[in-house]
PDB file of N, CA and C in Angstrom:
ATOM      1  N   UNK A1208      90.876 139.617 111.200  1.00  0.00           N
ATOM      2  CA  UNK A1208      91.839 139.276 109.779  1.00  0.00           C
ATOM      3  C   UNK A1208      92.971 138.500 111.107  1.00  0.00           C
ATOM      4  N   UNK A1209      93.412 139.119 112.221  1.00  0.00           N
ATOM      5  CA  UNK A1209      94.705 137.887 112.773  1.00  0.00           C
ATOM      6  C   UNK A1209      93.591 136.870 113.237  1.00  0.00           C
ATOM      7  N   UNK A1210      92.805 137.265 113.812  1.00  0.00           N
ATOM      8  CA  UNK A1210      92.008 135.485 114.146  1.00  0.00           C
ATOM      9  C   UNK A1210      91.887 134.711 113.648  1.00  0.00           C
ATOM     10  N   UNK A1211      91.564 134.952 112.238  1.00  0.00           N
ATOM     11  CA  UNK A1211      91.266 134.050 111.336  1.00  0.00           C
ATOM     12  C   UNK A1211      92.737 133.324 110.789  1.00  0.00           C
ATOM     13  N   UNK A1212      93.587 134.162 110.673  1.00  0.00           N
ATOM     14  CA  UNK A1212      94.502 133.765 110.149  1.00  0.00           C
ATOM     15  C   UNK A1212      95.681 133.182 111.600  1.00  0.00           C
ATOM     16  N   UNK A1213      95.343 133.200 112.605  1.00  0.00           N
ATOM     17  CA  UNK A1213      95.748 132.368 113.589  1.00  0.00           C
ATOM     18  C   UNK A1213      95.300 130.981 113.409  1.00  0.00           C
ATOM     19  N   UNK A1214      93.881 131.026 113.279  1.00  0.00           N
ATOM     20  CA  UNK A1214      92.738 129.656 113.105  1.00  0.00           C
ATOM     21  C   UNK A1214      93.859 128.668 112.083  1.00  0.00           C
ATOM     22  N   UNK A1215      93.218 129.490 110.724  1.00  0.00           N
ATOM     23  CA  UNK A1215      93.604 128.556 110.195  1.00  0.00           C
ATOM     24  C   UNK A1215      95.248 128.252 110.015  1.00  0.00           C
ATOM     25  N   UNK A1216      96.242 128.837 110.539  1.00  0.00           N
ATOM     26  CA  UNK A1216      97.577 128.515 110.623  1.00  0.00           C
ATOM     27  C   UNK A1216      97.814 127.307 111.345  1.00  0.00           C
ATOM     28  N   UNK A1217      97.176 127.304 112.663  1.00  0.00           N
ATOM     29  CA  UNK A1217      97.109 126.553 113.863  1.00  0.00           C
ATOM     30  C   UNK A1217      96.251 125.464 113.770  1.00  0.00           C
ATOM     31  N   UNK A1218      95.078 125.478 113.560  1.00  0.00           N
ATOM     32  CA  UNK A1218      93.952 124.375 113.211  1.00  0.00           C
ATOM     33  C   UNK A1218      94.036 123.933 112.044  1.00  0.00           C
ATOM     34  N   UNK A1219      94.757 124.415 110.928  1.00  0.00           N
ATOM     35  CA  UNK A1219      94.576 123.720 109.773  1.00  0.00           C
ATOM     36  C   UNK A1219      95.364 122.158 109.549  1.00  0.00           C
ATOM     37  N   UNK A1220      96.316 122.167 110.174  1.00  0.00           N
ATOM     38  CA  UNK A1220      97.088 121.134 109.619  1.00  0.00           C
ATOM     39  C   UNK A1220      96.352 119.780 110.970  1.00  0.00           C
ATOM     40  N   UNK A1221      96.725 120.196 111.892  1.00  0.00           N
ATOM     41  CA  UNK A1221      95.744 119.063 112.735  1.00  0.00           C
ATOM     42  C   UNK A1221      94.526 118.540 112.478  1.00  0.00           C
ATOM     43  N   UNK A1222      93.569 119.602 111.763  1.00  0.00           N
ATOM     44  CA  UNK A1222      92.080 119.424 110.711  1.00  0.00           C
ATOM     45  C   UNK A1222      92.042 118.456 109.999  1.00  0.00           C
ATOM     46  N   UNK A1223      93.754 118.383 108.719  1.00  0.00           N
ATOM     47  CA  UNK A1223      93.523 117.290 108.153  1.00  0.00           C
ATOM     48  C   UNK A1223      94.055 116.278 108.694  1.00  0.00           C
ATOM     49  N   UNK A1224      94.750 116.079 109.776  1.00  0.00           N
ATOM     50  CA  UNK A1224      95.549 115.432 110.152  1.00  0.00           C
ATOM     51  C   UNK A1224      94.630 113.972 110.361  1.00  0.00           C
ATOM     52  N   UNK A1225      93.799 114.811 111.354  1.00  0.00           N
ATOM     53  CA  UNK A1225      92.396 114.176 112.027  1.00  0.00           C
ATOM     54  C   UNK A1225      91.533 113.190 111.124  1.00  0.00           C
ATOM     55  N   UNK A1226      91.074 114.223 110.176  1.00  0.00           N
ATOM     56  CA  UNK A1226      90.019 113.806 109.263  1.00  0.00           C
ATOM     57  C   UNK A1226      90.662 112.960 108.133  1.00  0.00           C
ATOM     58  N   UNK A1227      92.005 113.290 107.625  1.00  0.00           N
ATOM     59  CA  UNK A1227      92.336 112.125 106.491  1.00  0.00           C
ATOM     60  C   UNK A1227      92.658 110.697 107.346  1.00  0.00           C
ATOM     61  N   UNK A1228      93.138 110.877 108.442  1.00  0.00           N
ATOM     62  CA  UNK A1228      93.851 109.643 109.208  1.00  0.00           C
ATOM     63  C   UNK A1228      91.980 108.957 109.594  1.00  0.00           C
ATOM     64  N   UNK A1229      91.096 109.410 109.893  1.00  0.00           N
ATOM     65  CA  UNK A1229      89.632 108.883 109.751  1.00  0.00           C
ATOM     66  C   UNK A1229      89.365 108.074 108.819  1.00  0.00           C
ATOM     67  N   UNK A1230      89.932 108.898 107.620  1.00  0.00           N
ATOM     68  CA  UNK A1230      89.277 108.525 105.981  1.00  0.00           C
ATOM     69  C   UNK A1230      90.376 107.046 105.782  1.00  0.00           C
ATOM     70  N   UNK A1231      91.327 107.256 106.144  1.00  0.00           N
ATOM     71  CA  UNK A1231      92.388 106.030 105.975  1.00  0.00           C
ATOM     72  C   UNK A1231      92.236 105.072 106.770  1.00  0.00           C
ATOM     73  N   UNK A1232      92.204 105.101 108.002  1.00  0.00           N
ATOM     74  CA  UNK A1232      91.720 104.177 108.541  1.00  0.00           C
ATOM     75  C   UNK A1232      90.150 102.966 108.313  1.00  0.00           C
ATOM     76  N   UNK A1233      89.178 103.810 107.809  1.00  0.00           N
ATOM     77  CA  UNK A1233      88.108 103.386 107.748  1.00  0.00           C
ATOM     78  C   UNK A1233      87.534 102.913 106.296  1.00  0.00           C
ATOM     79  N   UNK A1234      88.729 103.337 105.272  1.00  0.00           N
ATOM     80  CA  UNK A1234      88.831 103.220 104.055  1.00  0.00           C
ATOM     81  C   UNK A1234      88.483 101.246 103.624  1.00  0.00           C
ATOM     82  N   UNK A1235      88.038 100.803 102.775  1.00  0.00           N
ATOM     83  CA  UNK A1235      88.002  99.531 103.061  1.00  0.00           C
ATOM     84  C   UNK A1235      89.091  99.035 102.069  1.00  0.00           C
ATOM     85  N   UNK A1236      89.507  97.716 102.340  1.00  0.00           N
ATOM     86  CA  UNK A1236      91.013  97.472 101.696  1.00  0.00           C
ATOM     87  C   UNK A1236      91.859  97.725 103.387  1.00  0.00           C
ATOM     88  N   UNK A1237      93.246  97.394 103.028  1.00  0.00           N
ATOM     89  CA  UNK A1237      94.410  96.880 103.943  1.00  0.00           C
ATOM     90  C   UNK A1237      94.872  98.072 104.094  1.00  0.00           C
ATOM     91  N   UNK A1238      95.601  98.335 105.212  1.00  0.00           N
ATOM     92  CA  UNK A1238      96.073  99.873 105.500  1.00  0.00           C
ATOM     93  C   UNK A1238      97.697 100.201 104.625  1.00  0.00           C
ATOM     94  N   UNK A1239      97.911  99.281 104.345  1.00  0.00           N
ATOM     95  CA  UNK A1239      99.127  99.031 103.842  1.00  0.00           C
ATOM     96  C   UNK A1239      98.987 100.036 102.092  1.00  0.00           C
ATOM     97  N   UNK A1240      97.746  99.372 101.803  1.00  0.00           N
ATOM     98  CA  UNK A1240      97.575  99.693 100.239  1.00  0.00           C
ATOM     99  C   UNK A1240      96.833 101.417 100.568  1.00  0.00           C
ATOM    100  N   UNK A1241      96.227 101.776 101.868  1.00  0.00           N
ATOM    101  CA  UNK A1241      95.526 102.980 101.778  1.00  0.00           C
ATOM    102  C   UNK A1241      96.042 103.952 102.309  1.00  0.00           C
ATOM    103  N   UNK A1242      97.165 103.902 102.749  1.00  0.00           N
ATOM    104  CA  UNK A1242      97.777 105.141 103.634  1.00  0.00           C
ATOM    105  C   UNK A1242      98.720 106.016 102.924  1.00  0.00           C
ATOM    106  N   UNK A1243      99.128 105.799 101.380  1.00  0.00           N
ATOM    107  CA  UNK A1243      99.792 106.608 100.335  1.00  0.00           C
ATOM    108  C   UNK A1243      98.773 107.434  99.604  1.00  0.00           C
ATOM    109  N   UNK A1244      97.637 107.011  99.398  1.00  0.00           N
ATOM    110  CA  UNK A1244      96.930 107.907  98.831  1.00  0.00           C
ATOM    111  C   UNK A1244      96.142 108.742  99.558  1.00  0.00           C
ATOM    112  N   UNK A1245      95.672 108.538 100.641  1.00  0.00           N
ATOM    113  CA  UNK A1245      95.036 109.474 101.798  1.00  0.00           C
ATOM    114  C   UNK A1245      96.214 110.286 102.202  1.00  0.00           C
ATOM    115  N   UNK A1246      97.392 109.765 102.433  1.00  0.00           N
ATOM    116  CA  UNK A1246      98.284 110.799 102.714  1.00  0.00           C
ATOM    117  C   UNK A1246      98.429 112.143 101.577  1.00  0.00           C
ATOM    118  N   UNK A1247      98.662 111.815 100.955  1.00  0.00           N
ATOM    119  CA  UNK A1247      98.552 112.550  99.776  1.00  0.00           C
ATOM    120  C   UNK A1247      97.204 113.468  99.270  1.00  0.00           C
ATOM    121  N   UNK A1248      96.338 113.196  99.991  1.00  0.00           N
ATOM    122  CA  UNK A1248      95.199 114.072 100.126  1.00  0.00           C
ATOM    123  C   UNK A1248      95.460 115.091 101.192  1.00  0.00           C
ATOM    124  N   UNK A1249      95.937 114.796 101.947  1.00  0.00           N
ATOM    125  CA  UNK A1249      96.284 115.714 103.579  1.00  0.00           C
ATOM    126  C   UNK A1249      96.091 116.957 103.137  1.00  0.00           C
ATOM    127  N   UNK A1250      97.404 117.365 102.000  1.00  0.00           N
ATOM    128  CA  UNK A1250      97.479 118.762 101.609  1.00  0.00           C
ATOM    129  C   UNK A1250      96.578 119.398 101.025  1.00  0.00           C
ATOM    130  N   UNK A1251      95.547 119.033 100.108  1.00  0.00           N
ATOM    131  CA  UNK A1251      94.397 120.224  99.721  1.00  0.00           C
ATOM    132  C   UNK A1251      93.144 119.779 100.606  1.00  0.00           C
ATOM    133  N   UNK A1252      93.617 118.889 101.425  1.00  0.00           N
ATOM    134  CA  UNK A1252      92.565 119.053 102.727  1.00  0.00           C
ATOM    135  C   UNK A1252      93.107 120.099 103.710  1.00  0.00           C
ATOM    136  N   UNK A1253      94.275 119.913 104.175  1.00  0.00           N
ATOM    137  CA  UNK A1253      95.168 121.308 104.637  1.00  0.00           C
ATOM    138  C   UNK A1253      94.555 122.571 104.299  1.00  0.00           C
ATOM    139  N   UNK A1254      94.834 122.713 103.180  1.00  0.00           N
ATOM    140  CA  UNK A1254      94.814 124.116 101.921  1.00  0.00           C
ATOM    141  C   UNK A1254      93.481 124.501 102.340  1.00  0.00           C
ATOM    142  N   UNK A1255      92.413 123.487 102.491  1.00  0.00           N
ATOM    143  CA  UNK A1255      90.501 123.613 102.211  1.00  0.00           C
ATOM    144  C   UNK A1255      90.397 124.177 103.531  1.00  0.00           C
ATOM    145  N   UNK A1256      91.230 123.516 104.421  1.00  0.00           N
ATOM    146  CA  UNK A1256      90.707 124.256 105.990  1.00  0.00           C
ATOM    147  C   UNK A1256      91.354 125.505 106.114  1.00  0.00           C
ATOM    148  N   UNK A1257      92.213 125.655 105.829  1.00  0.00           N
ATOM    149  CA  UNK A1257      92.754 127.152 105.750  1.00  0.00           C
ATOM    150  C   UNK A1257      91.896 127.889 105.405  1.00  0.00           C
ATOM    151  N   UNK A1258      91.428 127.325 104.150  1.00  0.00           N
ATOM    152  CA  UNK A1258      90.502 128.528 103.280  1.00  0.00           C
ATOM    153  C   UNK A1258      89.330 128.510 104.036  1.00  0.00           C
ATOM    154  N   UNK A1259      88.865 127.558 104.393  1.00  0.00           N
ATOM    155  CA  UNK A1259      87.359 127.777 105.320  1.00  0.00           C
ATOM    156  C   UNK A1259      87.523 128.577 106.572  1.00  0.00           C
ATOM    157  N   UNK A1260      88.618 128.749 106.916  1.00  0.00           N
ATOM    158  CA  UNK A1260      88.466 129.912 107.956  1.00  0.00           C
ATOM    159  C   UNK A1260      88.624 131.541 107.608  1.00  0.00           C
ATOM    160  N   UNK A1261      88.924 131.599 106.171  1.00  0.00           N
ATOM    161  CA  UNK A1261      88.535 132.752 106.162  1.00  0.00           C
ATOM    162  C   UNK A1261      87.206 132.929 105.342  1.00  0.00           C
ATOM    163  N   UNK A1262      86.486 131.904 105.185  1.00  0.00           N
ATOM    164  CA  UNK A1262      85.103 132.132 104.800  1.00  0.00           C
ATOM    165  C   UNK A1262      84.398 132.711 106.015  1.00  0.00           C
ATOM    166  N   UNK A1263      84.866 132.286 107.109  1.00  0.00           N
ATOM    167  CA  UNK A1263      84.159 132.505 108.384  1.00  0.00           C
ATOM    168  C   UNK A1263      83.746 134.160 108.454  1.00  0.00           C
ATOM    169  N   UNK A1264      82.852 134.538 109.372  1.00  0.00           N
ATOM    170  CA  UNK A1264      82.399 136.218 109.293  1.00  0.00           C
ATOM    171  C   UNK A1264      83.522 136.916 110.337  1.00  0.00           C
ATOM    172  N   UNK A1265      83.945 135.865 111.551  1.00  0.00           N
ATOM    173  CA  UNK A1265      84.870 136.575 112.630  1.00  0.00           C
ATOM    174  C   UNK A1265      85.404 135.077 112.653  1.00  0.00           C
ATOM    175  N   UNK A1266      86.759 136.227 113.981  1.00  0.00           N
ATOM    176  CA  UNK A1266      87.736 135.217 113.518  1.00  0.00           C
ATOM    177  C   UNK A1266      87.618 133.970 114.835  1.00  0.00           C
ATOM    178  N   UNK A1267      86.553 134.311 115.977  1.00  0.00           N
ATOM    179  CA  UNK A1267      86.127 133.486 116.849  1.00  0.00           C
ATOM    180  C   UNK A1267      85.191 132.546 116.494  1.00  0.00           C
ATOM    181  N   UNK A1268      84.575 132.850 115.588  1.00  0.00           N
ATOM    182  CA  UNK A1268      83.821 131.709 114.364  1.00  0.00           C
ATOM    183  C   UNK A1268      85.054 130.669 113.841  1.00  0.00           C
ATOM    184  N   UNK A1269      85.345 131.237 112.599  1.00  0.00           N
ATOM    185  CA  UNK A1269      86.678 130.494 112.396  1.00  0.00           C
ATOM    186  C   UNK A1269      87.551 129.367 113.790  1.00  0.00           C
ATOM    187  N   UNK A1270      87.830 130.092 114.709  1.00  0.00           N
ATOM    188  CA  UNK A1270      88.291 129.019 115.775  1.00  0.00           C
ATOM    189  C   UNK A1270      87.490 128.118 116.169  1.00  0.00           C
ATOM    190  N   UNK A1271      86.218 128.413 116.891  1.00  0.00           N
ATOM    191  CA  UNK A1271      84.988 127.362 116.896  1.00  0.00           C
ATOM    192  C   UNK A1271      85.061 126.607 115.683  1.00  0.00           C
ATOM    193  N   UNK A1272      84.765 127.121 114.637  1.00  0.00           N
ATOM    194  CA  UNK A1272      84.196 125.445 113.591  1.00  0.00           C
ATOM    195  C   UNK A1272      85.620 124.953 113.353  1.00  0.00           C
ATOM    196  N   UNK A1273      86.878 125.595 113.163  1.00  0.00           N
ATOM    197  CA  UNK A1273      87.891 124.330 113.160  1.00  0.00           C
ATOM    198  C   UNK A1273      88.253 123.653 114.180  1.00  0.00           C
ATOM    199  N   UNK A1274      87.857 124.568 115.364  1.00  0.00           N
ATOM    200  CA  UNK A1274      88.447 123.979 116.772  1.00  0.00           C
ATOM    201  C   UNK A1274      87.717 122.879 117.078  1.00  0.00           C
ATOM    202  N   UNK A1275      86.501 123.342 116.728  1.00  0.00           N
ATOM    203  CA  UNK A1275      85.101 121.852 117.359  1.00  0.00           C
ATOM    204  C   UNK A1275      85.724 120.363 116.379  1.00  0.00           C
ATOM    205  N   UNK A1276      85.817 121.222 115.234  1.00  0.00           N
ATOM    206  CA  UNK A1276      85.714 119.998 114.047  1.00  0.00           C
ATOM    207  C   UNK A1276      87.366 118.910 114.060  1.00  0.00           C
ATOM    208  N   UNK A1277      87.961 119.611 114.333  1.00  0.00           N
ATOM    209  CA  UNK A1277      89.384 119.205 114.681  1.00  0.00           C
ATOM    210  C   UNK A1277      89.135 118.235 116.077  1.00  0.00           C
ATOM    211  N   UNK A1278      88.811 118.614 117.441  1.00  0.00           N
ATOM    212  CA  UNK A1278      88.413 118.060 118.339  1.00  0.00           C
ATOM    213  C   UNK A1278      87.528 116.237 118.071  1.00  0.00           C
ATOM    214  N   UNK A1279      86.375 116.732 117.277  1.00  0.00           N
ATOM    215  CA  UNK A1279      85.731 115.816 116.655  1.00  0.00           C
ATOM    216  C   UNK A1279      86.599 114.807 116.208  1.00  0.00           C
ATOM    217  N   UNK A1280      87.243 115.058 114.793  1.00  0.00           N
ATOM    218  CA  UNK A1280      88.089 114.203 114.569  1.00  0.00           C
ATOM    219  C   UNK A1280      88.671 113.434 115.278  1.00  0.00           C
ATOM    220  N   UNK A1281      89.786 113.822 116.020  1.00  0.00           N
ATOM    221  CA  UNK A1281      90.324 112.858 116.782  1.00  0.00           C
ATOM    222  C   UNK A1281      89.620 112.480 117.678  1.00  0.00           C
ATOM    223  N   UNK A1282      88.839 113.097 118.405  1.00  0.00           N
ATOM    224  CA  UNK A1282      87.741 111.934 119.365  1.00  0.00           C
ATOM    225  C   UNK A1282      87.437 110.767 118.438  1.00  0.00           C
ATOM    226  N   UNK A1283      86.556 110.804 117.074  1.00  0.00           N
ATOM    227  CA  UNK A1283      86.525 110.011 116.416  1.00  0.00           C
ATOM    228  C   UNK A1283      87.046 108.738 115.922  1.00  0.00           C
ATOM    229  N   UNK A1284      88.672 109.388 115.879  1.00  0.00           N
ATOM    230  CA  UNK A1284      89.690 108.515 115.692  1.00  0.00           C
ATOM    231  C   UNK A1284      89.966 107.929 116.949  1.00  0.00           C
ATOM    232  N   UNK A1285      90.026 108.346 118.261  1.00  0.00           N
ATOM    233  CA  UNK A1285      90.208 107.217 119.077  1.00  0.00           C
ATOM    234  C   UNK A1285      88.950 106.365 119.731  1.00  0.00           C
ATOM    235  N   UNK A1286      87.586 106.770 119.545  1.00  0.00           N
ATOM    236  CA  UNK A1286      86.598 105.860 119.297  1.00  0.00           C
ATOM    237  C   UNK A1286      86.693 104.593 118.468  1.00  0.00           C
ATOM    238  N   UNK A1287      87.373 105.166 117.102  1.00  0.00           N
ATOM    239  CA  UNK A1287      87.435 104.091 116.042  1.00  0.00           C
ATOM    240  C   UNK A1287      88.316 102.743 116.116  1.00  0.00           C
ATOM    241  N   UNK A1288      89.382 103.619 116.858  1.00  0.00           N
ATOM    242  CA  UNK A1288      90.350 102.529 117.333  1.00  0.00           C
ATOM    243  C   UNK A1288      89.912 101.869 118.884  1.00  0.00           C
ATOM    244  N   UNK A1289      89.768 102.657 119.486  1.00  0.00           N
ATOM    245  CA  UNK A1289      89.455 101.849 120.788  1.00  0.00           C
ATOM    246  C   UNK A1289      88.002 100.511 120.556  1.00  0.00           C
ATOM    247  N   UNK A1290      87.192 100.759 119.845  1.00  0.00           N
ATOM    248  CA  UNK A1290      86.232  99.892 119.265  1.00  0.00           C
ATOM    249  C   UNK A1290      86.342  98.793 118.498  1.00  0.00           C
ATOM    250  N   UNK A1291      87.991  98.868 117.924  1.00  0.00           N
ATOM    251  CA  UNK A1291      88.481  98.001 117.176  1.00  0.00           C
ATOM    252  C   UNK A1291      88.181  98.095 115.291  1.00  0.00           C
ATOM    253  N   UNK A1292      87.672  98.813 115.096  1.00  0.00           N
ATOM    254  CA  UNK A1292      86.698  98.995 113.910  1.00  0.00           C
ATOM    255  C   UNK A1292      88.085  99.081 112.764  1.00  0.00           C
ATOM    256  N   UNK A1293      89.205  98.963 113.173  1.00  0.00           N
ATOM    257  CA  UNK A1293      90.192  98.918 111.975  1.00  0.00           C
ATOM    258  C   UNK A1293      90.422  97.378 112.074  1.00  0.00           C
ATOM    259  N   UNK A1294      91.631  97.419 111.225  1.00  0.00           N
ATOM    260  CA  UNK A1294      92.927  96.533 110.888  1.00  0.00           C
ATOM    261  C   UNK A1294      94.347  96.794 111.427  1.00  0.00           C
ATOM    262  N   UNK A1295      94.453  97.912 112.813  1.00  0.00           N
ATOM    263  CA  UNK A1295      94.924  98.213 112.847  1.00  0.00           C
ATOM    264  C   UNK A1295      95.302  97.324 114.241  1.00  0.00           C
ATOM    265  N   UNK A1296      96.934  96.768 114.612  1.00  0.00           N
ATOM    266  CA  UNK A1296      96.745  95.588 116.003  1.00  0.00           C
ATOM    267  C   UNK A1296      97.846  96.179 116.555  1.00  0.00           C
ATOM    268  N   UNK A1297      97.862  97.241 116.915  1.00  0.00           N
ATOM    269  CA  UNK A1297      98.892  98.447 117.491  1.00  0.00           C
ATOM    270  C   UNK A1297      98.099  98.920 118.967  1.00  0.00           C
TER     271      UNK A1297
END
């Protein structure tokens, strides 16, 4: 139970940040109009990620699933920015 709790607490917010950020960058339209709605979606995604940790059978599985999907989300963010698939100019 402690493993799941720590996975939920430590990986829930980075998971939500990575995937909501990726959705905000790739959503059609300007970044100025997409940012606020996607920021509002960050909280439900965060809660969902924390709930998902408790659906896993063991704490190790929770760490592996949340950790892997968080790393994948940030890797995709890096790739999207590196390839210039967004309107972001910095």
